[in-house]
Amino acid sequence: MANLPKLTIAKSNLERWHDGISVLLLLSSVIYLIVKWPDLPQTIAIHFNGRGEADGWGSKAALVILPIISFLLFAGLALLRKIPHEFNYMTTITEQNAPYQYKTSILLLSWIKLEIVALFAYVQWAAIQVASGGASKLGIWLLPVILVILIGTIVFYVMKSKK
């Protein structure tokens, strides 16, 4: 691997907003789970098929895993932000284009981080709704919407980095 310039990129206001919203979503999902916990049945739907219908069952304790995974992904992506010189780029990185390329890749990480936290918060909320009888399934639209948002974000920033 080539030795890319090591730069310190200041956190943008957009990143601060993403982090703030992500932390609020993480905290809200934990609080919501704590509040709803006593009312949940011992066995709940823990897996849903592509149509959003429950097709796997397990302990309500499985819901604890969602905010944990969400936090670990959030923290991991936050740490990655500190080493943009270690990323793979689709263009040659020079001293001149490094700031732009690093900022672009860091913003991509920031968006993905927010989108993942929001996804996990929604899935947990929806699973609790199904378990408590507030809904019968997650909805057929969930998977296509997630794919469009995540792939759209990636494509947007890949195109932006090629400029």
PDB file of N, CA, C and O in Angstrom, residues 106-138:
ATOM      1  N   ILE A 106     -14.879  10.618   4.714  1.00  0.00           N
ATOM      2  CA  ILE A 106     -15.331  10.770   6.095  1.00  0.00           C
ATOM      3  C   ILE A 106     -16.828  11.099   6.137  1.00  0.00           C
ATOM      4  O   ILE A 106     -17.567  10.585   6.986  1.00  0.00           O
ATOM      5  N   LEU A 107     -17.296  11.923   5.203  1.00  0.00           N
ATOM      6  CA  LEU A 107     -18.738  12.219   5.147  1.00  0.00           C
ATOM      7  C   LEU A 107     -19.541  10.985   4.771  1.00  0.00           C
ATOM      8  O   LEU A 107     -20.633  10.765   5.298  1.00  0.00           O
ATOM      9  N   LEU A 108     -19.007  10.166   3.884  1.00  0.00           N
ATOM     10  CA  LEU A 108     -19.674   8.899   3.555  1.00  0.00           C
ATOM     11  C   LEU A 108     -19.805   8.054   4.813  1.00  0.00           C
ATOM     12  O   LEU A 108     -20.892   7.525   5.107  1.00  0.00           O
ATOM     13  N   LEU A 109     -18.741   7.919   5.571  1.00  0.00           N
ATOM     14  CA  LEU A 109     -18.796   7.158   6.822  1.00  0.00           C
ATOM     15  C   LEU A 109     -19.833   7.744   7.778  1.00  0.00           C
ATOM     16  O   LEU A 109     -20.571   7.002   8.435  1.00  0.00           O
ATOM     17  N   SER A 110     -19.882   9.054   7.857  1.00  0.00           N
ATOM     18  CA  SER A 110     -20.814   9.715   8.758  1.00  0.00           C
ATOM     19  C   SER A 110     -22.264   9.401   8.389  1.00  0.00           C
ATOM     20  O   SER A 110     -23.093   9.100   9.250  1.00  0.00           O
ATOM     21  N   TRP A 111     -22.575   9.490   7.099  1.00  0.00           N
ATOM     22  CA  TRP A 111     -23.930   9.164   6.637  1.00  0.00           C
ATOM     23  C   TRP A 111     -24.260   7.698   6.893  1.00  0.00           C
ATOM     24  O   TRP A 111     -25.349   7.372   7.375  1.00  0.00           O
ATOM     25  N   ILE A 112     -23.318   6.806   6.567  1.00  0.00           N
ATOM     26  CA  ILE A 112     -23.557   5.374   6.761  1.00  0.00           C
ATOM     27  C   ILE A 112     -23.771   5.081   8.249  1.00  0.00           C
ATOM     28  O   ILE A 112     -24.648   4.295   8.619  1.00  0.00           O
ATOM     29  N   LYS A 113     -22.983   5.712   9.091  1.00  0.00           N
ATOM     30  CA  LYS A 113     -23.115   5.533  10.543  1.00  0.00           C
ATOM     31  C   LYS A 113     -24.522   5.917  11.003  1.00  0.00           C
ATOM     32  O   LYS A 113     -25.177   5.157  11.720  1.00  0.00           O
ATOM     33  N   LEU A 114     -25.001   7.079  10.567  1.00  0.00           N
ATOM     34  CA  LEU A 114     -26.344   7.527  10.933  1.00  0.00           C
ATOM     35  C   LEU A 114     -27.405   6.580  10.379  1.00  0.00           C
ATOM     36  O   LEU A 114     -28.351   6.209  11.082  1.00  0.00           O
ATOM     37  N   GLU A 115     -27.251   6.175   9.129  1.00  0.00           N
ATOM     38  CA  GLU A 115     -28.246   5.303   8.506  1.00  0.00           C
ATOM     39  C   GLU A 115     -28.320   3.952   9.209  1.00  0.00           C
ATOM     40  O   GLU A 115     -29.413   3.405   9.407  1.00  0.00           O
ATOM     41  N   ILE A 116     -27.185   3.412   9.613  1.00  0.00           N
ATOM     42  CA  ILE A 116     -27.169   2.114  10.300  1.00  0.00           C
ATOM     43  C   ILE A 116     -27.821   2.233  11.679  1.00  0.00           C
ATOM     44  O   ILE A 116     -28.628   1.384  12.065  1.00  0.00           O
ATOM     45  N   VAL A 117     -27.484   3.268  12.421  1.00  0.00           N
ATOM     46  CA  VAL A 117     -28.089   3.456  13.742  1.00  0.00           C
ATOM     47  C   VAL A 117     -29.598   3.630  13.604  1.00  0.00           C
ATOM     48  O   VAL A 117     -30.377   3.045  14.373  1.00  0.00           O
ATOM     49  N   ALA A 118     -30.035   4.416  12.623  1.00  0.00           N
ATOM     50  CA  ALA A 118     -31.472   4.618  12.397  1.00  0.00           C
ATOM     51  C   ALA A 118     -32.146   3.301  12.017  1.00  0.00           C
ATOM     52  O   ALA A 118     -33.250   3.003  12.502  1.00  0.00           O
ATOM     53  N   LEU A 119     -31.497   2.518  11.180  1.00  0.00           N
ATOM     54  CA  LEU A 119     -32.050   1.223  10.786  1.00  0.00           C
ATOM     55  C   LEU A 119     -32.229   0.313  12.002  1.00  0.00           C
ATOM     56  O   LEU A 119     -33.299  -0.269  12.199  1.00  0.00           O
ATOM     57  N   PHE A 120     -31.192   0.186  12.814  1.00  0.00           N
ATOM     58  CA  PHE A 120     -31.286  -0.684  13.990  1.00  0.00           C
ATOM     59  C   PHE A 120     -32.346  -0.179  14.963  1.00  0.00           C
ATOM     60  O   PHE A 120     -33.078  -0.978  15.554  1.00  0.00           O
ATOM     61  N   ALA A 121     -32.436   1.130  15.151  1.00  0.00           N
ATOM     62  CA  ALA A 121     -33.459   1.692  16.043  1.00  0.00           C
ATOM     63  C   ALA A 121     -34.853   1.372  15.504  1.00  0.00           C
ATOM     64  O   ALA A 121     -35.748   0.982  16.263  1.00  0.00           O
ATOM     65  N   TYR A 122     -35.029   1.514  14.185  1.00  0.00           N
ATOM     66  CA  TYR A 122     -36.339   1.218  13.602  1.00  0.00           C
ATOM     67  C   TYR A 122     -36.687  -0.269  13.730  1.00  0.00           C
ATOM     68  O   TYR A 122     -37.807  -0.621  14.102  1.00  0.00           O
ATOM     69  N   VAL A 123     -35.735  -1.132  13.419  1.00  0.00           N
ATOM     70  CA  VAL A 123     -35.997  -2.577  13.494  1.00  0.00           C
ATOM     71  C   VAL A 123     -36.357  -2.971  14.922  1.00  0.00           C
ATOM     72  O   VAL A 123     -37.287  -3.757  15.148  1.00  0.00           O
ATOM     73  N   GLN A 124     -35.648  -2.414  15.894  1.00  0.00           N
ATOM     74  CA  GLN A 124     -35.972  -2.734  17.288  1.00  0.00           C
ATOM     75  C   GLN A 124     -37.377  -2.237  17.628  1.00  0.00           C
ATOM     76  O   GLN A 124     -38.165  -2.960  18.221  1.00  0.00           O
ATOM     77  N   TRP A 125     -37.681  -0.996  17.250  1.00  0.00           N
ATOM     78  CA  TRP A 125     -39.013  -0.448  17.514  1.00  0.00           C
ATOM     79  C   TRP A 125     -40.087  -1.314  16.860  1.00  0.00           C
ATOM     80  O   TRP A 125     -41.088  -1.653  17.495  1.00  0.00           O
ATOM     81  N   ALA A 126     -39.866  -1.689  15.599  1.00  0.00           N
ATOM     82  CA  ALA A 126     -40.857  -2.489  14.873  1.00  0.00           C
ATOM     83  C   ALA A 126     -41.012  -3.874  15.490  1.00  0.00           C
ATOM     84  O   ALA A 126     -42.135  -4.384  15.601  1.00  0.00           O
ATOM     85  N   ALA A 127     -39.914  -4.484  15.900  1.00  0.00           N
ATOM     86  CA  ALA A 127     -39.990  -5.804  16.536  1.00  0.00           C
ATOM     87  C   ALA A 127     -40.773  -5.723  17.841  1.00  0.00           C
ATOM     88  O   ALA A 127     -41.563  -6.627  18.166  1.00  0.00           O
ATOM     89  N   ILE A 128     -40.589  -4.648  18.577  1.00  0.00           N
ATOM     90  CA  ILE A 128     -41.351  -4.461  19.816  1.00  0.00           C
ATOM     91  C   ILE A 128     -42.829  -4.250  19.494  1.00  0.00           C
ATOM     92  O   ILE A 128     -43.704  -4.773  20.190  1.00  0.00           O
ATOM     93  N   GLN A 129     -43.119  -3.511  18.424  1.00  0.00           N
ATOM     94  CA  GLN A 129     -44.515  -3.319  18.007  1.00  0.00           C
ATOM     95  C   GLN A 129     -45.166  -4.647  17.653  1.00  0.00           C
ATOM     96  O   GLN A 129     -46.305  -4.908  18.043  1.00  0.00           O
ATOM     97  N   VAL A 130     -44.448  -5.492  16.908  1.00  0.00           N
ATOM     98  CA  VAL A 130     -44.978  -6.813  16.542  1.00  0.00           C
ATOM     99  C   VAL A 130     -45.186  -7.653  17.797  1.00  0.00           C
ATOM    100  O   VAL A 130     -46.223  -8.295  17.966  1.00  0.00           O
ATOM    101  N   ALA A 131     -44.206  -7.649  18.691  1.00  0.00           N
ATOM    102  CA  ALA A 131     -44.289  -8.463  19.912  1.00  0.00           C
ATOM    103  C   ALA A 131     -45.434  -8.025  20.819  1.00  0.00           C
ATOM    104  O   ALA A 131     -46.062  -8.857  21.478  1.00  0.00           O
ATOM    105  N   SER A 132     -45.717  -6.728  20.832  1.00  0.00           N
ATOM    106  CA  SER A 132     -46.776  -6.233  21.720  1.00  0.00           C
ATOM    107  C   SER A 132     -48.132  -6.167  21.027  1.00  0.00           C
ATOM    108  O   SER A 132     -49.097  -5.678  21.603  1.00  0.00           O
ATOM    109  N   GLY A 133     -48.197  -6.632  19.784  1.00  0.00           N
ATOM    110  CA  GLY A 133     -49.471  -6.679  19.074  1.00  0.00           C
ATOM    111  C   GLY A 133     -49.838  -5.397  18.360  1.00  0.00           C
ATOM    112  O   GLY A 133     -50.919  -5.291  17.795  1.00  0.00           O
ATOM    113  N   GLY A 134     -48.945  -4.423  18.341  1.00  0.00           N
ATOM    114  CA  GLY A 134     -49.223  -3.157  17.674  1.00  0.00           C
ATOM    115  C   GLY A 134     -49.105  -3.232  16.162  1.00  0.00           C
ATOM    116  O   GLY A 134     -49.552  -2.344  15.460  1.00  0.00           O
ATOM    117  N   ALA A 135     -48.470  -4.292  15.673  1.00  0.00           N
ATOM    118  CA  ALA A 135     -48.315  -4.508  14.228  1.00  0.00           C
ATOM    119  C   ALA A 135     -48.178  -6.000  14.002  1.00  0.00           C
ATOM    120  O   ALA A 135     -47.839  -6.757  14.909  1.00  0.00           O
ATOM    121  N   SER A 136     -48.447  -6.429  12.766  1.00  0.00           N
ATOM    122  CA  SER A 136     -48.334  -7.856  12.462  1.00  0.00           C
ATOM    123  C   SER A 136     -47.058  -8.196  11.715  1.00  0.00           C
ATOM    124  O   SER A 136     -46.670  -9.358  11.652  1.00  0.00           O
ATOM    125  N   LYS A 137     -46.413  -7.184  11.118  1.00  0.00           N
ATOM    126  CA  LYS A 137     -45.169  -7.421  10.381  1.00  0.00           C
ATOM    127  C   LYS A 137     -44.405  -6.113  10.222  1.00  0.00           C
ATOM    128  O   LYS A 137     -44.909  -5.046  10.536  1.00  0.00           O
ATOM    129  N   LEU A 138     -43.158  -6.227   9.738  1.00  0.00           N
ATOM    130  CA  LEU A 138     -42.322  -5.044   9.553  1.00  0.00           C
ATOM    131  C   LEU A 138     -42.740  -4.226   8.347  1.00  0.00           C
ATOM    132  O   LEU A 138     -42.571  -3.024   8.319  1.00  0.00           O
TER     133      LEU A 138
END
